[in-house]
PDB file of C-alpha atoms in Angstrom:
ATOM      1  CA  UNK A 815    -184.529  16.488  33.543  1.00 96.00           C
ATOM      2  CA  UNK A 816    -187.178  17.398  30.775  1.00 98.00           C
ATOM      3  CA  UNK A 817    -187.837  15.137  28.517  1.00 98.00           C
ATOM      4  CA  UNK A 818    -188.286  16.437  24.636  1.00 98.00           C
ATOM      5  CA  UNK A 819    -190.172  14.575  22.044  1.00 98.00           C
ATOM      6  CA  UNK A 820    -190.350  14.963  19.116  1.00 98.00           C
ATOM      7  CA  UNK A 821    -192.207  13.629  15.736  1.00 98.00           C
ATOM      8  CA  UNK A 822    -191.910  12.289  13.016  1.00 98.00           C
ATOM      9  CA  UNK A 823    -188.571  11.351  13.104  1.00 98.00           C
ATOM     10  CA  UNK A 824    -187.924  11.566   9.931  1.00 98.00           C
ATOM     11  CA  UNK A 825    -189.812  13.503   6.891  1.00 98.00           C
ATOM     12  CA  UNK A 826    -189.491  13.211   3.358  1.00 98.00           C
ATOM     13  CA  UNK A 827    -190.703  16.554   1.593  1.00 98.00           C
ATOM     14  CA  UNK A 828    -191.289  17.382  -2.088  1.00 97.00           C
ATOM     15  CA  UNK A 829    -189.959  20.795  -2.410  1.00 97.00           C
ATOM     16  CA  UNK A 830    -191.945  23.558  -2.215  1.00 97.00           C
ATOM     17  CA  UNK A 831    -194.566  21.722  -0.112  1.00 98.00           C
ATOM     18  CA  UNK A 832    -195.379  22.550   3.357  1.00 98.00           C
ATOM     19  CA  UNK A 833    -193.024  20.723   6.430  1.00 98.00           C
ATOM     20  CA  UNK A 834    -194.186  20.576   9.846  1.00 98.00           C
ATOM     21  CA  UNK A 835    -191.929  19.215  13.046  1.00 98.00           C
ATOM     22  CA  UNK A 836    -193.410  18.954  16.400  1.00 98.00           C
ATOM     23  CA  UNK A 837    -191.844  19.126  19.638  1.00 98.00           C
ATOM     24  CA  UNK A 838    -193.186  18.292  23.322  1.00 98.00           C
ATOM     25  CA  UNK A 839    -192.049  19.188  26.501  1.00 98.00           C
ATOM     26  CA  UNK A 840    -192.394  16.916  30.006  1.00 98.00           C
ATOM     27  CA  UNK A 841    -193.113  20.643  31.706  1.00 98.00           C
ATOM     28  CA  UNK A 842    -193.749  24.061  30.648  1.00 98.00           C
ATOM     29  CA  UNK A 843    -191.390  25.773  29.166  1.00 97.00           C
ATOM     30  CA  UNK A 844    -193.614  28.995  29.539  1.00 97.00           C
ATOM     31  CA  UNK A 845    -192.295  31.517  32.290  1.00 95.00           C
ATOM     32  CA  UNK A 846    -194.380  34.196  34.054  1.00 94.00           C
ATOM     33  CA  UNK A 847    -192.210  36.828  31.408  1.00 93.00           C
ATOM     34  CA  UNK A 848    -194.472  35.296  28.958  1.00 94.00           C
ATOM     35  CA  UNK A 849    -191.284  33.601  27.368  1.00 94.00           C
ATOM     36  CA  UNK A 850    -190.984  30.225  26.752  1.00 97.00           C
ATOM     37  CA  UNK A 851    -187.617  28.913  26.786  1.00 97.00           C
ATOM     38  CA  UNK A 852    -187.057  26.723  23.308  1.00 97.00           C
ATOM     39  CA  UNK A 853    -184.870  26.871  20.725  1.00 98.00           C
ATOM     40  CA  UNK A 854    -184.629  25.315  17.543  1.00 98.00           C
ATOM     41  CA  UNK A 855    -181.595  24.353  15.548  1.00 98.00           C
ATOM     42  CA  UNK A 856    -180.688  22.542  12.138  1.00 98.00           C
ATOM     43  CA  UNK A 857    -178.001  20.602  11.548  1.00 98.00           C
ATOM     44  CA  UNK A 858    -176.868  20.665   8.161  1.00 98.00           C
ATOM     45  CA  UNK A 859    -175.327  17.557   6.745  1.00 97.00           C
ATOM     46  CA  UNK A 860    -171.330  17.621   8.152  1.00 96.00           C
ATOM     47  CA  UNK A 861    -171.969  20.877  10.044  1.00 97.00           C
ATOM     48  CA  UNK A 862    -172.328  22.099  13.357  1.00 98.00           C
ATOM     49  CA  UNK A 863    -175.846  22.754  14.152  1.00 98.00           C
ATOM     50  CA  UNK A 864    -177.180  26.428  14.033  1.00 98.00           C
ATOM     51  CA  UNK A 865    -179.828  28.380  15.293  1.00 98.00           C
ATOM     52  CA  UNK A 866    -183.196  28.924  13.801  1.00 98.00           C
ATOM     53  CA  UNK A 867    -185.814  30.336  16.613  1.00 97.00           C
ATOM     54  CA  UNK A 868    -184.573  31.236  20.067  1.00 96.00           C
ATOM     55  CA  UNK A 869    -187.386  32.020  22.849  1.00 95.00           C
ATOM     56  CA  UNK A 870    -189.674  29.951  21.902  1.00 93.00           C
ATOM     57  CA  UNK A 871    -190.912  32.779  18.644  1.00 94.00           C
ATOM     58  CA  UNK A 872    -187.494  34.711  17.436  1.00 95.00           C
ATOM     59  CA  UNK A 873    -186.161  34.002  14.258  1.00 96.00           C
ATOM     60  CA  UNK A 874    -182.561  34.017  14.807  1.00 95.00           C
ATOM     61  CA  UNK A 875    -180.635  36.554  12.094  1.00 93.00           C
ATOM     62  CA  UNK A 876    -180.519  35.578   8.278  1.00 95.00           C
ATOM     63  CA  UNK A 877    -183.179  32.580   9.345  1.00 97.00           C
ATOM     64  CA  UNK A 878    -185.595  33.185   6.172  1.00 96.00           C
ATOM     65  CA  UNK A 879    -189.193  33.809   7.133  1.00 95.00           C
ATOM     66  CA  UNK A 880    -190.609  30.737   5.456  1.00 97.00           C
ATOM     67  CA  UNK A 881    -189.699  29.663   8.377  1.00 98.00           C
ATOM     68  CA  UNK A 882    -192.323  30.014  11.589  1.00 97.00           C
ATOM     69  CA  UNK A 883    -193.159  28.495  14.663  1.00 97.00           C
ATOM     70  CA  UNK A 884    -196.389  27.817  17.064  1.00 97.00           C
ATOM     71  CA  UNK A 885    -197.297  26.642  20.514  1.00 97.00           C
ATOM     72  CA  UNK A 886    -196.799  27.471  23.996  1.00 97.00           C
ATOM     73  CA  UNK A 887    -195.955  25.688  27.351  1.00 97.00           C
ATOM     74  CA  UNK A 888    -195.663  21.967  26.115  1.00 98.00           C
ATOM     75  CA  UNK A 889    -196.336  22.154  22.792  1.00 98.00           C
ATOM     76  CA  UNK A 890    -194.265  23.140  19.373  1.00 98.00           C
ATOM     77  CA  UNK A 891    -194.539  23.181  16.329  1.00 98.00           C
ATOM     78  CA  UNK A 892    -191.850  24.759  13.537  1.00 98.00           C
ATOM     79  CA  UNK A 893    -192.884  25.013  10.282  1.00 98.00           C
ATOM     80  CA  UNK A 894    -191.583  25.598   7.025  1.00 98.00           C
ATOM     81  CA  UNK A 895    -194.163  27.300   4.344  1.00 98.00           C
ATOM     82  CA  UNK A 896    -192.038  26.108   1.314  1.00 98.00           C
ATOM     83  CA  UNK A 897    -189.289  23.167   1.618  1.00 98.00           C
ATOM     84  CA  UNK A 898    -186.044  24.191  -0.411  1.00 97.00           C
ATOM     85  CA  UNK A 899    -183.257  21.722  -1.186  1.00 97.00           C
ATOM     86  CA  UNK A 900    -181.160  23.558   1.220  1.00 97.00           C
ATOM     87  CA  UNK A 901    -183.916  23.217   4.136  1.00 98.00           C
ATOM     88  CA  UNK A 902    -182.377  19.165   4.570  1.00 98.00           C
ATOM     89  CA  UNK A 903    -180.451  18.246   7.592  1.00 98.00           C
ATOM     90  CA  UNK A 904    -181.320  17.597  11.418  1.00 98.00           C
ATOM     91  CA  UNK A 905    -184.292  19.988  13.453  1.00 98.00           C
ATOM     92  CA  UNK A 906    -183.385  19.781  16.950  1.00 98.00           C
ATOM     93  CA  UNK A 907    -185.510  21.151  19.807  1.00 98.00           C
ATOM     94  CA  UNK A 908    -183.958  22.346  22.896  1.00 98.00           C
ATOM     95  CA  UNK A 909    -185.168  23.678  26.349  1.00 98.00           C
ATOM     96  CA  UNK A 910    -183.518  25.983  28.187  1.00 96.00           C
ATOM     97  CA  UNK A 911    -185.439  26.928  30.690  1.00 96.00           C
ATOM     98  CA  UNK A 912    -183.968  23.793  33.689  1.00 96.00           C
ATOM     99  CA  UNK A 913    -180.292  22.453  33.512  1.00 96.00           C
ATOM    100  CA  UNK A 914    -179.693  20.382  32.126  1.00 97.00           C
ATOM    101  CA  UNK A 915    -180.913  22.333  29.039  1.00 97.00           C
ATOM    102  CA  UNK A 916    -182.001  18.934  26.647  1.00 98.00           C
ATOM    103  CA  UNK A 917    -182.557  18.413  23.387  1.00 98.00           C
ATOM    104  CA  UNK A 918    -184.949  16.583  21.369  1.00 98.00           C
ATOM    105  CA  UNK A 919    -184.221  13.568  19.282  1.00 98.00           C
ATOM    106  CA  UNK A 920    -183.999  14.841  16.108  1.00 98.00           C
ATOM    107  CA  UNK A 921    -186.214  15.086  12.983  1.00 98.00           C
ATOM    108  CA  UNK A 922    -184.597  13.966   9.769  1.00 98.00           C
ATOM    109  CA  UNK A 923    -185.928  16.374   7.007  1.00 98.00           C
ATOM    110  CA  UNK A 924    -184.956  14.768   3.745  1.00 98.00           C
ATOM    111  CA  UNK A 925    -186.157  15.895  -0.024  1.00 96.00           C
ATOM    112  CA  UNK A 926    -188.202  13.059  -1.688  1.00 93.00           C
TER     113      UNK A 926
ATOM    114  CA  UNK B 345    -168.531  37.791  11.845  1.00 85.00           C
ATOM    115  CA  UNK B 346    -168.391  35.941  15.175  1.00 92.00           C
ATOM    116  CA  UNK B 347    -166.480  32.826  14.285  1.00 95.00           C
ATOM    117  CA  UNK B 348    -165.675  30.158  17.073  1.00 96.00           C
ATOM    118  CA  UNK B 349    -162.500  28.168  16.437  1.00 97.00           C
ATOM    119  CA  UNK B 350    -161.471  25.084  18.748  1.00 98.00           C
ATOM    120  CA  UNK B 351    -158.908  22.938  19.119  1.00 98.00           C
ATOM    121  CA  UNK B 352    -157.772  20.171  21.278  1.00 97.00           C
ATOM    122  CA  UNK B 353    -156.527  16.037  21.485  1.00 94.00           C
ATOM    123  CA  UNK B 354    -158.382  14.147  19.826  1.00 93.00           C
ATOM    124  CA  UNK B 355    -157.551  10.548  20.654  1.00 98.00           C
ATOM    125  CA  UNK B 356    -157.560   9.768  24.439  1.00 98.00           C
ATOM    126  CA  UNK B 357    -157.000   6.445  26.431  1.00 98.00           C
ATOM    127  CA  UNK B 358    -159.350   6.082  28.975  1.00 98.00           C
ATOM    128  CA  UNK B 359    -158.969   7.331  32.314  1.00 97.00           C
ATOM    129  CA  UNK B 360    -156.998  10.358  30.555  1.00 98.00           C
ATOM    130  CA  UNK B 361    -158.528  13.967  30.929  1.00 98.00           C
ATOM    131  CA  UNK B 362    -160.155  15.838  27.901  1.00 98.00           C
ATOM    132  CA  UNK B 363    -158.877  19.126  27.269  1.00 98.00           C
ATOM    133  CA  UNK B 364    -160.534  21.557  24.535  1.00 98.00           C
ATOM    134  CA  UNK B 365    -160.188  25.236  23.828  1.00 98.00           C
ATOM    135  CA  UNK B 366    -162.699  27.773  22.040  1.00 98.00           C
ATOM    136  CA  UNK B 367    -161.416  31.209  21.523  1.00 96.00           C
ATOM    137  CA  UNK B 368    -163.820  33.966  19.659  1.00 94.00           C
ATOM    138  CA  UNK B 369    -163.085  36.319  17.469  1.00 93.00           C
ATOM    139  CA  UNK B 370    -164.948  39.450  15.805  1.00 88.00           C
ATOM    140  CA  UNK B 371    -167.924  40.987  17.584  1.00 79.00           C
ATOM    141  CA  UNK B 372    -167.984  41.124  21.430  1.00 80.00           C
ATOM    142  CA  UNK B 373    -166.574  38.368  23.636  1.00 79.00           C
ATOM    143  CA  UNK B 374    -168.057  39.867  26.933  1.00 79.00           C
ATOM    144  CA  UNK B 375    -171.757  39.639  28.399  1.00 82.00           C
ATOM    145  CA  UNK B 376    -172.442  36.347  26.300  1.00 86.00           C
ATOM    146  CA  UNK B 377    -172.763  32.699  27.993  1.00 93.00           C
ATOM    147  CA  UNK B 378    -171.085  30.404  26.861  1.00 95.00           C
ATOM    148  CA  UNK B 379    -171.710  26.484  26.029  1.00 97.00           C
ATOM    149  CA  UNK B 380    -170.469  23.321  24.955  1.00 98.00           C
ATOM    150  CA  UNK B 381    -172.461  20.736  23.755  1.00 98.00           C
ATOM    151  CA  UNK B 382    -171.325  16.914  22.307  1.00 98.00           C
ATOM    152  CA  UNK B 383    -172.343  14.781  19.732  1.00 98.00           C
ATOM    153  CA  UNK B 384    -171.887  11.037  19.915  1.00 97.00           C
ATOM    154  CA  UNK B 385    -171.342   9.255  16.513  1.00 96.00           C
ATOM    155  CA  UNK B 386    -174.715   9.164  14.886  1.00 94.00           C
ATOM    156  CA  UNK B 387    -176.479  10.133  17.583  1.00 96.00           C
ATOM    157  CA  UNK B 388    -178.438  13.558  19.462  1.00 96.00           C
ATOM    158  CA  UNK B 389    -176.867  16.569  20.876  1.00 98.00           C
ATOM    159  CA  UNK B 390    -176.431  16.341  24.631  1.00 98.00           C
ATOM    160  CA  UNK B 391    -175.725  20.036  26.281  1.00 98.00           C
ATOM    161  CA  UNK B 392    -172.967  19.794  28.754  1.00 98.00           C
ATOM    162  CA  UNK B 393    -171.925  22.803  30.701  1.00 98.00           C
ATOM    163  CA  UNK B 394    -171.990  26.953  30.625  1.00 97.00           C
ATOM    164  CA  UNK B 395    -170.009  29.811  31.830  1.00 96.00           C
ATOM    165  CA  UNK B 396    -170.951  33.267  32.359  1.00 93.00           C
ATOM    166  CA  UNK B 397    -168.801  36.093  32.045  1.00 86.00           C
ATOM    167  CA  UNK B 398    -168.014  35.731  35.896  1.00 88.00           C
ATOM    168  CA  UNK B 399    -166.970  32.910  35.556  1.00 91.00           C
ATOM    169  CA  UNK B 400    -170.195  31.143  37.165  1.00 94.00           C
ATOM    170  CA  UNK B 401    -170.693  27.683  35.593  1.00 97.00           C
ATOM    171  CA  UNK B 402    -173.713  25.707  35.464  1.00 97.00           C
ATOM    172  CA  UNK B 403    -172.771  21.493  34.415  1.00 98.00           C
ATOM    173  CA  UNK B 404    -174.897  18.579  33.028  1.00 98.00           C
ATOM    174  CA  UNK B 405    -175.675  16.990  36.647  1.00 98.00           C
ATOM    175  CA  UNK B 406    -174.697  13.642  34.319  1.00 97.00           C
ATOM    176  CA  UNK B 407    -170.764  14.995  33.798  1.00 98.00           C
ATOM    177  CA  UNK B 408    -170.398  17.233  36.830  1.00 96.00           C
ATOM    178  CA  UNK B 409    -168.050  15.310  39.056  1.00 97.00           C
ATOM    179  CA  UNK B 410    -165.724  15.175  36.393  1.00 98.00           C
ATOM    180  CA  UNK B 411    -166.350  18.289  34.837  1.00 98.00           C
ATOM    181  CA  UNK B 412    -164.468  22.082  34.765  1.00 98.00           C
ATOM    182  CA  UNK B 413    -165.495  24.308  32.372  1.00 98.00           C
ATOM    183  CA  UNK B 414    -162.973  27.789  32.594  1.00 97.00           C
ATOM    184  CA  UNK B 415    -162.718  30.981  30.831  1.00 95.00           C
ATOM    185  CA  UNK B 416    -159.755  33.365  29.844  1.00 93.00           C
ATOM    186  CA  UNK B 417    -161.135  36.851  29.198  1.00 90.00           C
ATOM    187  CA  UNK B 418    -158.088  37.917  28.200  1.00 91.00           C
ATOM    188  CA  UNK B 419    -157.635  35.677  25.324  1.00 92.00           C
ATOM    189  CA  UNK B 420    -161.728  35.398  24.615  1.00 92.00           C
ATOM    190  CA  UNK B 421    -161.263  31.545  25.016  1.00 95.00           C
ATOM    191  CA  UNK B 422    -162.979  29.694  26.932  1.00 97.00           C
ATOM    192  CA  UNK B 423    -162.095  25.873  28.031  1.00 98.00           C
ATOM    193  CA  UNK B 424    -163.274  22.392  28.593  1.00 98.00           C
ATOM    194  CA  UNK B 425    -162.033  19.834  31.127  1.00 98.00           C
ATOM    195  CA  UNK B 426    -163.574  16.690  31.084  1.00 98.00           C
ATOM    196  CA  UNK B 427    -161.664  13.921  33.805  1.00 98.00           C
ATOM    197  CA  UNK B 428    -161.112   9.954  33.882  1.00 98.00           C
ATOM    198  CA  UNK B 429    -162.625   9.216  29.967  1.00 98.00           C
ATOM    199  CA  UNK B 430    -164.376   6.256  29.175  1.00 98.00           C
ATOM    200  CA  UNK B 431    -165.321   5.124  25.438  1.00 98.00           C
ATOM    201  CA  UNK B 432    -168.903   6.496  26.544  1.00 98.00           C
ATOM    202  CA  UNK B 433    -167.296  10.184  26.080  1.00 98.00           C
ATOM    203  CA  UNK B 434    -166.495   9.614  22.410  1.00 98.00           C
ATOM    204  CA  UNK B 435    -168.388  12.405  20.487  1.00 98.00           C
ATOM    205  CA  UNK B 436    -167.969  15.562  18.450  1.00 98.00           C
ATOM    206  CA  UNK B 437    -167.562  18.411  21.019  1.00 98.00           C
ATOM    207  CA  UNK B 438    -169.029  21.840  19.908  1.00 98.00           C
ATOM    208  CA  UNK B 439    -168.396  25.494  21.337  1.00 98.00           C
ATOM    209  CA  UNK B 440    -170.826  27.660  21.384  1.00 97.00           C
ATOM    210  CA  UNK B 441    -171.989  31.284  22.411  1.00 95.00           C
ATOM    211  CA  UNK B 442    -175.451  32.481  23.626  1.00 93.00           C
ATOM    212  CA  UNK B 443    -177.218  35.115  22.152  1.00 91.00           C
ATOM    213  CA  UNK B 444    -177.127  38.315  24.315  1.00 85.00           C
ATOM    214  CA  UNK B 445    -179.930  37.913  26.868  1.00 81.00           C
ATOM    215  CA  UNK B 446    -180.906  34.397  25.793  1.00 85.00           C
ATOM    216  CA  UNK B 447    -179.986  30.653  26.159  1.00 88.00           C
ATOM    217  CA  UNK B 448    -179.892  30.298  22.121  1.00 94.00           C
ATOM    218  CA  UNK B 449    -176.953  29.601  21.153  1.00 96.00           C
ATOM    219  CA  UNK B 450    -176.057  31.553  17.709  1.00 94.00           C
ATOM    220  CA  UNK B 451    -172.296  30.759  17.083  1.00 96.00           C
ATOM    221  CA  UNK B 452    -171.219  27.222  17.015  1.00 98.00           C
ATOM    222  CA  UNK B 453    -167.083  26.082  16.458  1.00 98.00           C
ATOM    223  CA  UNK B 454    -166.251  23.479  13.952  1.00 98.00           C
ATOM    224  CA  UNK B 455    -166.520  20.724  16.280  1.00 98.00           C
ATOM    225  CA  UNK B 456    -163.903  18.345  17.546  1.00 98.00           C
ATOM    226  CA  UNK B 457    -163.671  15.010  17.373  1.00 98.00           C
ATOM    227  CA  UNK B 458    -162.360  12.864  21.008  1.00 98.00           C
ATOM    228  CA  UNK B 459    -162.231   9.307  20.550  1.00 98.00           C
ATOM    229  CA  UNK B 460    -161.418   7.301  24.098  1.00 98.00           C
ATOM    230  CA  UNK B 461    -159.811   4.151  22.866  1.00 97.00           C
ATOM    231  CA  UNK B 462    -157.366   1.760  24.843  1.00 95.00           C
TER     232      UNK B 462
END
């Protein structure tokens, strides 16, 4: 399986300051269609996750743009240009390029 | 809209089978994938199986021997089968669909809750 890490665990943000989750892959995720196969999600507190970037780059629809992501191959990062109080919840990572598609462990994005 | 809703038992003894439904409604129910995923209490997301439109599943190598995943175009529902419970299947189960051409998965259900308890 591929293993996803991913740090910090947990990050307290002042809103309206900068957020930054990273997220590393055991292989590449890149493919020869120059796509790499990551998603990320947030789980909102008591809801079911939902989808922020799919294909390693696409912002999934109504996903504001403060919202952006970097890397290629192994290495992610998602960040958020401005933290709102509506940004707090769980980032997960997720492959999906080898079953079983995995997820990362979770980053904990709380407001300070 | 796409909304997912699911539904199934939600207390189990173990050895018992899980049995959850997902049916879709609004948008398009064809040429989408289609996932579950679980959720143990306070814990990650695990992914656990997929089913195309042809009814070709792909399973978490972890659940597979006990594992049928089924779909009912028909209906736009799609099931989960999960065989001989332990307490280590207790978790929130999710439905979910795939984006159109991609793994993401866009449209989650509200989750159910299966607790394996003697």
């Amino acid at each position: 399986d591929i293993v996803m890490t991913q740090s910090p665990l947990s990050l307290p943000v002042t809103p309206g300051e900068p957020a930054s989750i990273s997220c590393s892959s055991s292989q590449s995720l890149l493919l020869g269609n120059g796509n790499n196969y990551l998603e990320w999600y947030l789980q909102k507190p008591g809801q079911s996750p939902q989808l922020l970037i799919y294909l390693g780059s696409n912002r999934a629809s109504g996903v504001p743009d403060r919202f952006s992501v970097s890397g290629s191959g192994t290495d992610f990062t998602l960040k958020i240009s401005r933290v709102e109080a509506e940004d707090v919840g769980v980032y997960y990572c997720m492959e999906s390029l080898q079953i079983p598609y995995t997820f990362g462990q979770g980053t904990k994005l709380e407001i300070k | 809209q796409v909304q997912l809703q699911q539904w199934g038992a939600g207390l189990l003894k173990p050895s018992e089978t899980l049995s959850l439904t997902c049916a879709v409604f609004g948008g398009s129910f064809s040429d989408h994938y289609r996932s579950w995923i679980r959720q143990p209490p306070g814990k990650g997301l695990e992914w656990i199986g997929e089913i195309s439109d042809g009814g070709i599943t792909k399973y978490n190598p972890s659940l597979k021997s006990r594992l049928t995943i089924s779909l009912d175009m028909s209906k736009n529902q799609f099931s989960l089968k999960l065989n001989s419970v332990t307490a280590a299947d207790t978790a929130l189960y999710y439905c979910a669909r795939h984006i159109r051409g991609s793994r993401g998965l866009d449209s989650w259900g509200q989750g159910t809750l299966v607790t394996v308890s003697s």
